[in-house]
Amino acid sequence: MIEQDQTSQPNANQGAASLPKTYDPQAVEGKWYRFWEEQGYFKPRTSKTGKTFVISMPPPNVTGALHVGHAITATIEDIMIRYHRMVGDDTLWVPGSDHAGIATQTVVERELTKEGTDRHVLGREAFVERIWQWVHQYKHRIQDQHRRLGVSADWERERFTFDEGLSKAVREVFVRLYEEGLLYRGERIINWCPRCMSAISDLEVNHVDAQGSLTYVRYPLKPLEGTTGEQTEYIQVATTRPETILGDTAIAVNPHDPRYTRLIGRLAIVPVMGREIPIVADEAVEKEFGTGAVKVTPAHDPVDFEIGMRHNLPRVQVIDFDATMTAEAGPYAGLDRYEARKRLVEDLEKLGAVVKIEEYTVPLGHCDRCDTVVEPLISKQWFVKMASLATPAIGAVKSGHLQIVPERFTKVYMDWLENIHDWCISRQLWWGHRIPVWYCDNCGQMTVSREDVTTCPHCDSDKLRQDEDVLDTWFSSWLWPFSTLGWPDATPDLKHYYPNAVMETGYDIIFFWVARMVMAGTHFLGQIPFHTIYLHGLVRDAKGEKMSKSKGNVVDPLLVMDEYGTDALRFTLATSSTPGNDSKLVPERIVGNRNFANKIWNASRFVLMSTSGIGEGVPAPDTLQPQTLADRWILNRLARVTANATQLIEDYQFGEAGRQINDFFWSDYCDWYVEIAKVQMQGSEELRRSTAGILRSVLDQSMRLLHPFMPFVTEEVWQYLYRTSVTDESRWPAPALIVADWPLAQKQHFDAEAEQEFDLVQQTIALIRDARNQMNVEPARRVPVIIAAGRYAGMFSEQTALIEFLARTEKPELHAELSQKPEKAMSLLAGSVEIYLPLAGLLDLGKELERLDKELAQAQQEIGRLQGKLSNQNFVAKAKPEVVEKEREKLAAQQERLSKLTARRAELSA
RNA sequence: GGGCUGUUAGCUCAGUUGGUUAGAGCGCUACGUUGACAUCGUAGAGGUCACAGAUUCGAGUUCUGUACAGCCCACCA
């Protein structure tokens, strides 16, 4: 562990020589996080770009520990935030957590059950107090876990959906909607969870197909007046929920169904109950399904409820709120709903009322929270009229002011908003924002108020009762992008940071949260709350299954961080997926990225040690003077990856950006340039200084590019780099990498020639290495090499030292042309460059000829393909000229190759 | 019932305006301690891009259909 000194700069006065060989995330992460936070770097700064960039963090539920879903959210958002901070935007990330009404209540109730008690024993006040204790504990836990993930949010602006300010916002919204006529209280059929003992919204119901049955039951008809009724008539209906027969108040048929037209208006008799119910005609009935006649139970089915409204039918509630049968269920009163179903069917069979029972798959609604089968029931609840709120939210996307990434979710969003239903917002819970409505027992009037009321404004009575219910938890979340900034007060934050920039979250809460935020933002503030919605996929386990506690396949991000480090976890999450698609968290990948962090560490360690005392400073890229082809090449590659990564991040392609930076750092910088630098560092003093400068500069730029993805290892390296290279702190570009400038692609370094020429050098080296391998040349042995480089002779003459070192050859013998080709030598071709390895004793002439034949065949095939293409008039005429030109160049190259191979073959076989 | 996504090397995945001989990591094979890294290096093997059509000079990439896998929405009892 590295000691701290009084400057509070964690790496102060540490030389590079003492760096450990292996990167140890645990020794590094905490100290930098504390440093960043103490220095205030998570707080917004005056914009250098004139822009702000704001994200409101989706508030995790205070129900427990963070899981990988939170980790991916935090990672992607932190990437955006750190990028924009480095770019120079006034960047704000508002963190927070969600009181999560029903979820939290359920969790705490479970605790109580364990203790052998329940909330009713405790009473409302004590129960709520108990939940607050829970909240305080878990809020801190969530904060700490977010800190470990490297989340660079402004903790001083942290909010809770149930804190004072947000409660004020909730009331404001409730009252305003009421005043606008967009809020109403009414008896409707709603989804009722008999376990939670609360209404839930449509969205909180999960439909799961279950194996059920379709029971065909015949109801006797009441004989017509004046008939004897000797021949009993029947009407047959089919039902998946026989127990609701007890609450039937009609039978409905389609008005255009000739089978039943004559029965419309007659009365049927409910079996067992003996109640007389009318046969009505209603368009909602499908002629083709079942028998074409439907039993109507207005109290227990949404469609039936509607039919009941149209025909003024009575509602008989036979299933109670606790899922047992009511007194209305007669002989079945008190039974559980399924027991009642079973008994009733038995009884019906005894009566001969059951015609048949078919196997049938029914979509069964389950409570999103506790998985209990929900029951549609009538009850008095509060609703928000959504239609007029949805219209602007649709317009926001249609007009292009709001963009959804990936684009395909636009359709999902639109379809939901275009078919929106009213939102049931009252919940029969104790944990949540109490509904700000008071009922007067004296005058019976209702008062909706922003402030608590104690006397009735209508009659001055003090016999007031506040509505017992609380609000759906999403009724506070949908205000998040502005309630966190102080709304309804006109705070400076609100003025400055609303609208936000991006809403980043999982696609599973588009309806619950995202669409509703757009509605709330546009309605209450008149501005779309963010310009972009970025939706990430779900993180699944290695087998592709959804993680769940019950399956026991949850990956705990904390354990991953303990074992592999935060950077490894973050980089894995960021690069394992493409936007909107689910990803699997595969352990091998995390290991690979732990190795990447270690690679960064070691390359940096080498650069620090080997350049120590040579030249000075960490030069800015635009001041660099490349001395060699390799210098030009690496700076070109850096410029390209910088341009690409920047564009990719701007386009929300974080995974691809990360992969490209990784590839650049590992393959180009470490595998090639750092190796080459070992040669260049042996050269002249000028070359040594220049090489050291480039090594440091490219390392610096690489750390900047990687920082949003892997904040800890990059900060550690970056600090060492400046501390050991620029001892005068006032000359540092920034006090910390987190607030250093994002790299700009240096246009002067785009260098196609260097790219092409260096490619030849790389090919040459790889070919020699391969040849050595094939011929089993001992690794330590230097082999002679003769190169005929043609027009590249000049360029190659400067690369001989590289070839010597990297391909382990003797000093290459370099020619433009060879009048006399070496005999008994293996011959290789890098483009048009001829390479000869005179390994007399090792060369097997037969094998060599075979190899040449293979290459000849390959070249011929390629030439055939290219000639075919180029002789196609359509191709030449229609393809873009540069494409045609490219093909011509390729053909020429292959022809040159062919002639060289042919010549060589002739020489060898002669 | 409606909609969406995926199907690319043994495994996990990239491949965004259609344009070289389709890439990476892991795994596998061979070699390796050349002054950062064995959490490493060098080299190699490995793919009819699910299938069938269509459009095009040209398709992993666009369109249509099929199969398989998965997800979301949904008031046919």
mmCIF file with all atom_site columns, N, CA, C and O in Angstrom, chain A residues 775 781-787 810 813 822-827 835-843 904:
data_model
loop_
_atom_site.group_PDB
_atom_site.id
_atom_site.type_symbol
_atom_site.label_atom_id
_atom_site.label_alt_id
_atom_site.label_comp_id
_atom_site.label_asym_id
_atom_site.label_entity_id
_atom_site.label_seq_id
_atom_site.pdbx_PDB_ins_code
_atom_site.Cartn_x
_atom_site.Cartn_y
_atom_site.Cartn_z
_atom_site.occupancy
_atom_site.B_iso_or_equiv
_atom_site.pdbx_formal_charge
_atom_site.auth_seq_id
_atom_site.auth_comp_id
_atom_site.auth_asym_id
_atom_site.auth_atom_id
_atom_site.pdbx_PDB_model_num
ATOM 1   N N  . MET A 1 775 ? 10.400 -23.405 -39.566 1.00 0.00 ? 775 MET A N  1
ATOM 2   C CA . MET A 1 775 ? 11.641 -24.149 -39.760 1.00 0.00 ? 775 MET A CA 1
ATOM 3   C C  . MET A 1 775 ? 12.307 -24.498 -38.444 1.00 0.00 ? 775 MET A C  1
ATOM 4   O O  . MET A 1 775 ? 13.450 -24.973 -38.435 1.00 0.00 ? 775 MET A O  1
ATOM 5   N N  . ARG A 1 781 ? 18.567 -17.828 -31.828 1.00 0.00 ? 781 ARG A N  1
ATOM 6   C CA . ARG A 1 781 ? 19.461 -17.751 -32.986 1.00 0.00 ? 781 ARG A CA 1
ATOM 7   C C  . ARG A 1 781 ? 19.100 -16.602 -33.922 1.00 0.00 ? 781 ARG A C  1
ATOM 8   O O  . ARG A 1 781 ? 17.957 -16.425 -34.304 1.00 0.00 ? 781 ARG A O  1
ATOM 9   N N  . ARG A 1 782 ? 20.104 -15.833 -34.256 1.00 0.00 ? 782 ARG A N  1
ATOM 10  C CA . ARG A 1 782 ? 19.885 -14.757 -35.219 1.00 0.00 ? 782 ARG A CA 1
ATOM 11  C C  . ARG A 1 782 ? 20.044 -15.332 -36.618 1.00 0.00 ? 782 ARG A C  1
ATOM 12  O O  . ARG A 1 782 ? 20.973 -16.072 -36.884 1.00 0.00 ? 782 ARG A O  1
ATOM 13  N N  . VAL A 1 783 ? 19.089 -15.000 -37.476 1.00 0.00 ? 783 VAL A N  1
ATOM 14  C CA . VAL A 1 783 ? 19.178 -15.537 -38.828 1.00 0.00 ? 783 VAL A CA 1
ATOM 15  C C  . VAL A 1 783 ? 19.554 -14.418 -39.789 1.00 0.00 ? 783 VAL A C  1
ATOM 16  O O  . VAL A 1 783 ? 19.205 -13.264 -39.575 1.00 0.00 ? 783 VAL A O  1
ATOM 17  N N  . PRO A 1 784 ? 20.283 -14.777 -40.835 1.00 0.00 ? 784 PRO A N  1
ATOM 18  C CA . PRO A 1 784 ? 20.597 -13.783 -41.854 1.00 0.00 ? 784 PRO A CA 1
ATOM 19  C C  . PRO A 1 784 ? 19.356 -13.480 -42.680 1.00 0.00 ? 784 PRO A C  1
ATOM 20  O O  . PRO A 1 784 ? 18.486 -14.350 -42.834 1.00 0.00 ? 784 PRO A O  1
ATOM 21  N N  . VAL A 1 785 ? 19.275 -12.268 -43.182 1.00 0.00 ? 785 VAL A N  1
ATOM 22  C CA . VAL A 1 785 ? 18.123 -11.934 -44.020 1.00 0.00 ? 785 VAL A CA 1
ATOM 23  C C  . VAL A 1 785 ? 18.540 -10.962 -45.111 1.00 0.00 ? 785 VAL A C  1
ATOM 24  O O  . VAL A 1 785 ? 19.347 -10.059 -44.885 1.00 0.00 ? 785 VAL A O  1
ATOM 25  N N  . ILE A 1 786 ? 18.033 -11.218 -46.286 1.00 0.00 ? 786 ILE A N  1
ATOM 26  C CA . ILE A 1 786 ? 18.331 -10.355 -47.424 1.00 0.00 ? 786 ILE A CA 1
ATOM 27  C C  . ILE A 1 786 ? 17.000 -9.806  -47.920 1.00 0.00 ? 786 ILE A C  1
ATOM 28  O O  . ILE A 1 786 ? 16.038 -10.560 -48.102 1.00 0.00 ? 786 ILE A O  1
ATOM 29  N N  . ILE A 1 787 ? 16.946 -8.505  -48.093 1.00 0.00 ? 787 ILE A N  1
ATOM 30  C CA . ILE A 1 787 ? 15.683 -7.901  -48.501 1.00 0.00 ? 787 ILE A CA 1
ATOM 31  C C  . ILE A 1 787 ? 15.875 -7.136  -49.800 1.00 0.00 ? 787 ILE A C  1
ATOM 32  O O  . ILE A 1 787 ? 16.810 -6.332  -49.925 1.00 0.00 ? 787 ILE A O  1
ATOM 33  N N  . GLU A 1 810 ? 20.078 -11.258 -38.134 1.00 0.00 ? 810 GLU A N  1
ATOM 34  C CA . GLU A 1 810 ? 21.343 -10.526 -38.223 1.00 0.00 ? 810 GLU A CA 1
ATOM 35  C C  . GLU A 1 810 ? 21.019 -9.203  -38.897 1.00 0.00 ? 810 GLU A C  1
ATOM 36  O O  . GLU A 1 810 ? 19.893 -8.993  -39.344 1.00 0.00 ? 810 GLU A O  1
ATOM 37  N N  . GLU A 1 813 ? 20.528 -7.459  -44.941 1.00 0.00 ? 813 GLU A N  1
ATOM 38  C CA . GLU A 1 813 ? 21.258 -7.017  -46.130 1.00 0.00 ? 813 GLU A CA 1
ATOM 39  C C  . GLU A 1 813 ? 20.202 -6.449  -47.059 1.00 0.00 ? 813 GLU A C  1
ATOM 40  O O  . GLU A 1 813 ? 19.290 -7.157  -47.491 1.00 0.00 ? 813 GLU A O  1
ATOM 41  N N  . PRO A 1 822 ? 19.443 -15.109 -53.970 1.00 0.00 ? 822 PRO A N  1
ATOM 42  C CA . PRO A 1 822 ? 20.156 -16.087 -53.145 1.00 0.00 ? 822 PRO A CA 1
ATOM 43  C C  . PRO A 1 822 ? 19.610 -17.497 -53.415 1.00 0.00 ? 822 PRO A C  1
ATOM 44  O O  . PRO A 1 822 ? 18.407 -17.690 -53.506 1.00 0.00 ? 822 PRO A O  1
ATOM 45  N N  . GLU A 1 823 ? 20.527 -18.409 -53.543 1.00 0.00 ? 823 GLU A N  1
ATOM 46  C CA . GLU A 1 823 ? 20.089 -19.790 -53.688 1.00 0.00 ? 823 GLU A CA 1
ATOM 47  C C  . GLU A 1 823 ? 19.851 -20.370 -52.306 1.00 0.00 ? 823 GLU A C  1
ATOM 48  O O  . GLU A 1 823 ? 20.257 -19.826 -51.307 1.00 0.00 ? 823 GLU A O  1
ATOM 49  N N  . LYS A 1 824 ? 19.192 -21.491 -52.296 1.00 0.00 ? 824 LYS A N  1
ATOM 50  C CA . LYS A 1 824 ? 18.942 -22.203 -51.044 1.00 0.00 ? 824 LYS A CA 1
ATOM 51  C C  . LYS A 1 824 ? 18.474 -21.264 -49.924 1.00 0.00 ? 824 LYS A C  1
ATOM 52  O O  . LYS A 1 824 ? 18.962 -21.327 -48.791 1.00 0.00 ? 824 LYS A O  1
ATOM 53  N N  . ALA A 1 825 ? 17.574 -20.386 -50.328 1.00 0.00 ? 825 ALA A N  1
ATOM 54  C CA . ALA A 1 825 ? 17.035 -19.489 -49.304 1.00 0.00 ? 825 ALA A CA 1
ATOM 55  C C  . ALA A 1 825 ? 15.515 -19.545 -49.360 1.00 0.00 ? 825 ALA A C  1
ATOM 56  O O  . ALA A 1 825 ? 14.946 -19.752 -50.417 1.00 0.00 ? 825 ALA A O  1
ATOM 57  N N  . MET A 1 826 ? 14.926 -19.418 -48.217 1.00 0.00 ? 826 MET A N  1
ATOM 58  C CA . MET A 1 826 ? 13.482 -19.338 -48.172 1.00 0.00 ? 826 MET A CA 1
ATOM 59  C C  . MET A 1 826 ? 13.120 -17.940 -48.651 1.00 0.00 ? 826 MET A C  1
ATOM 60  O O  . MET A 1 826 ? 13.762 -16.963 -48.270 1.00 0.00 ? 826 MET A O  1
ATOM 61  N N  . SER A 1 827 ? 12.104 -17.860 -49.491 1.00 0.00 ? 827 SER A N  1
ATOM 62  C CA . SER A 1 827 ? 11.759 -16.540 -50.001 1.00 0.00 ? 827 SER A CA 1
ATOM 63  C C  . SER A 1 827 ? 10.337 -16.176 -49.627 1.00 0.00 ? 827 SER A C  1
ATOM 64  O O  . SER A 1 827 ? 9.429  -16.991 -49.697 1.00 0.00 ? 827 SER A O  1
ATOM 65  N N  . ILE A 1 835 ? 11.837 -11.018 -49.486 1.00 0.00 ? 835 ILE A N  1
ATOM 66  C CA . ILE A 1 835 ? 12.623 -11.302 -48.287 1.00 0.00 ? 835 ILE A CA 1
ATOM 67  C C  . ILE A 1 835 ? 13.239 -12.685 -48.451 1.00 0.00 ? 835 ILE A C  1
ATOM 68  O O  . ILE A 1 835 ? 12.525 -13.633 -48.776 1.00 0.00 ? 835 ILE A O  1
ATOM 69  N N  . TYR A 1 836 ? 14.529 -12.770 -48.242 1.00 0.00 ? 836 TYR A N  1
ATOM 70  C CA . TYR A 1 836 ? 15.186 -14.071 -48.384 1.00 0.00 ? 836 TYR A CA 1
ATOM 71  C C  . TYR A 1 836 ? 15.849 -14.454 -47.076 1.00 0.00 ? 836 TYR A C  1
ATOM 72  O O  . TYR A 1 836 ? 16.511 -13.638 -46.434 1.00 0.00 ? 836 TYR A O  1
ATOM 73  N N  . LEU A 1 837 ? 15.595 -15.693 -46.705 1.00 0.00 ? 837 LEU A N  1
ATOM 74  C CA . LEU A 1 837 ? 16.246 -16.218 -45.499 1.00 0.00 ? 837 LEU A CA 1
ATOM 75  C C  . LEU A 1 837 ? 17.171 -17.357 -45.926 1.00 0.00 ? 837 LEU A C  1
ATOM 76  O O  . LEU A 1 837 ? 16.728 -18.472 -46.130 1.00 0.00 ? 837 LEU A O  1
ATOM 77  N N  . PRO A 1 838 ? 18.465 -17.050 -46.063 1.00 0.00 ? 838 PRO A N  1
ATOM 78  C CA . PRO A 1 838 ? 19.400 -18.089 -46.514 1.00 0.00 ? 838 PRO A CA 1
ATOM 79  C C  . PRO A 1 838 ? 19.724 -19.024 -45.355 1.00 0.00 ? 838 PRO A C  1
ATOM 80  O O  . PRO A 1 838 ? 20.678 -18.793 -44.623 1.00 0.00 ? 838 PRO A O  1
ATOM 81  N N  . LEU A 1 839 ? 18.922 -20.035 -45.230 1.00 0.00 ? 839 LEU A N  1
ATOM 82  C CA . LEU A 1 839 ? 19.096 -20.961 -44.104 1.00 0.00 ? 839 LEU A CA 1
ATOM 83  C C  . LEU A 1 839 ? 19.475 -22.310 -44.665 1.00 0.00 ? 839 LEU A C  1
ATOM 84  O O  . LEU A 1 839 ? 18.774 -23.301 -44.494 1.00 0.00 ? 839 LEU A O  1
ATOM 85  N N  . ALA A 1 840 ? 20.589 -22.282 -45.363 1.00 0.00 ? 840 ALA A N  1
ATOM 86  C CA . ALA A 1 840 ? 21.017 -23.442 -46.139 1.00 0.00 ? 840 ALA A CA 1
ATOM 87  C C  . ALA A 1 840 ? 20.726 -24.783 -45.466 1.00 0.00 ? 840 ALA A C  1
ATOM 88  O O  . ALA A 1 840 ? 20.052 -25.629 -46.018 1.00 0.00 ? 840 ALA A O  1
ATOM 89  N N  . GLY A 1 841 ? 21.228 -24.938 -44.245 1.00 0.00 ? 841 GLY A N  1
ATOM 90  C CA . GLY A 1 841 ? 21.113 -26.231 -43.605 1.00 0.00 ? 841 GLY A CA 1
ATOM 91  C C  . GLY A 1 841 ? 19.680 -26.621 -43.267 1.00 0.00 ? 841 GLY A C  1
ATOM 92  O O  . GLY A 1 841 ? 19.361 -27.798 -43.155 1.00 0.00 ? 841 GLY A O  1
ATOM 93  N N  . LEU A 1 842 ? 18.825 -25.633 -43.127 1.00 0.00 ? 842 LEU A N  1
ATOM 94  C CA . LEU A 1 842 ? 17.481 -25.913 -42.635 1.00 0.00 ? 842 LEU A CA 1
ATOM 95  C C  . LEU A 1 842 ? 16.457 -26.046 -43.752 1.00 0.00 ? 842 LEU A C  1
ATOM 96  O O  . LEU A 1 842 ? 15.366 -26.550 -43.550 1.00 0.00 ? 842 LEU A O  1
ATOM 97  N N  . LEU A 1 843 ? 16.840 -25.528 -44.920 1.00 0.00 ? 843 LEU A N  1
ATOM 98  C CA . LEU A 1 843 ? 15.851 -25.461 -45.973 1.00 0.00 ? 843 LEU A CA 1
ATOM 99  C C  . LEU A 1 843 ? 15.642 -26.809 -46.650 1.00 0.00 ? 843 LEU A C  1
ATOM 100 O O  . LEU A 1 843 ? 16.570 -27.468 -47.083 1.00 0.00 ? 843 LEU A O  1
ATOM 101 N N  . ARG A 1 904 ? 10.795 -16.955 -58.862 1.00 0.00 ? 904 ARG A N  1
ATOM 102 C CA . ARG A 1 904 ? 11.484 -17.625 -57.770 1.00 0.00 ? 904 ARG A CA 1
ATOM 103 C C  . ARG A 1 904 ? 11.401 -19.145 -57.913 1.00 0.00 ? 904 ARG A C  1
ATOM 104 O O  . ARG A 1 904 ? 12.364 -19.866 -57.695 1.00 0.00 ? 904 ARG A O  1
#
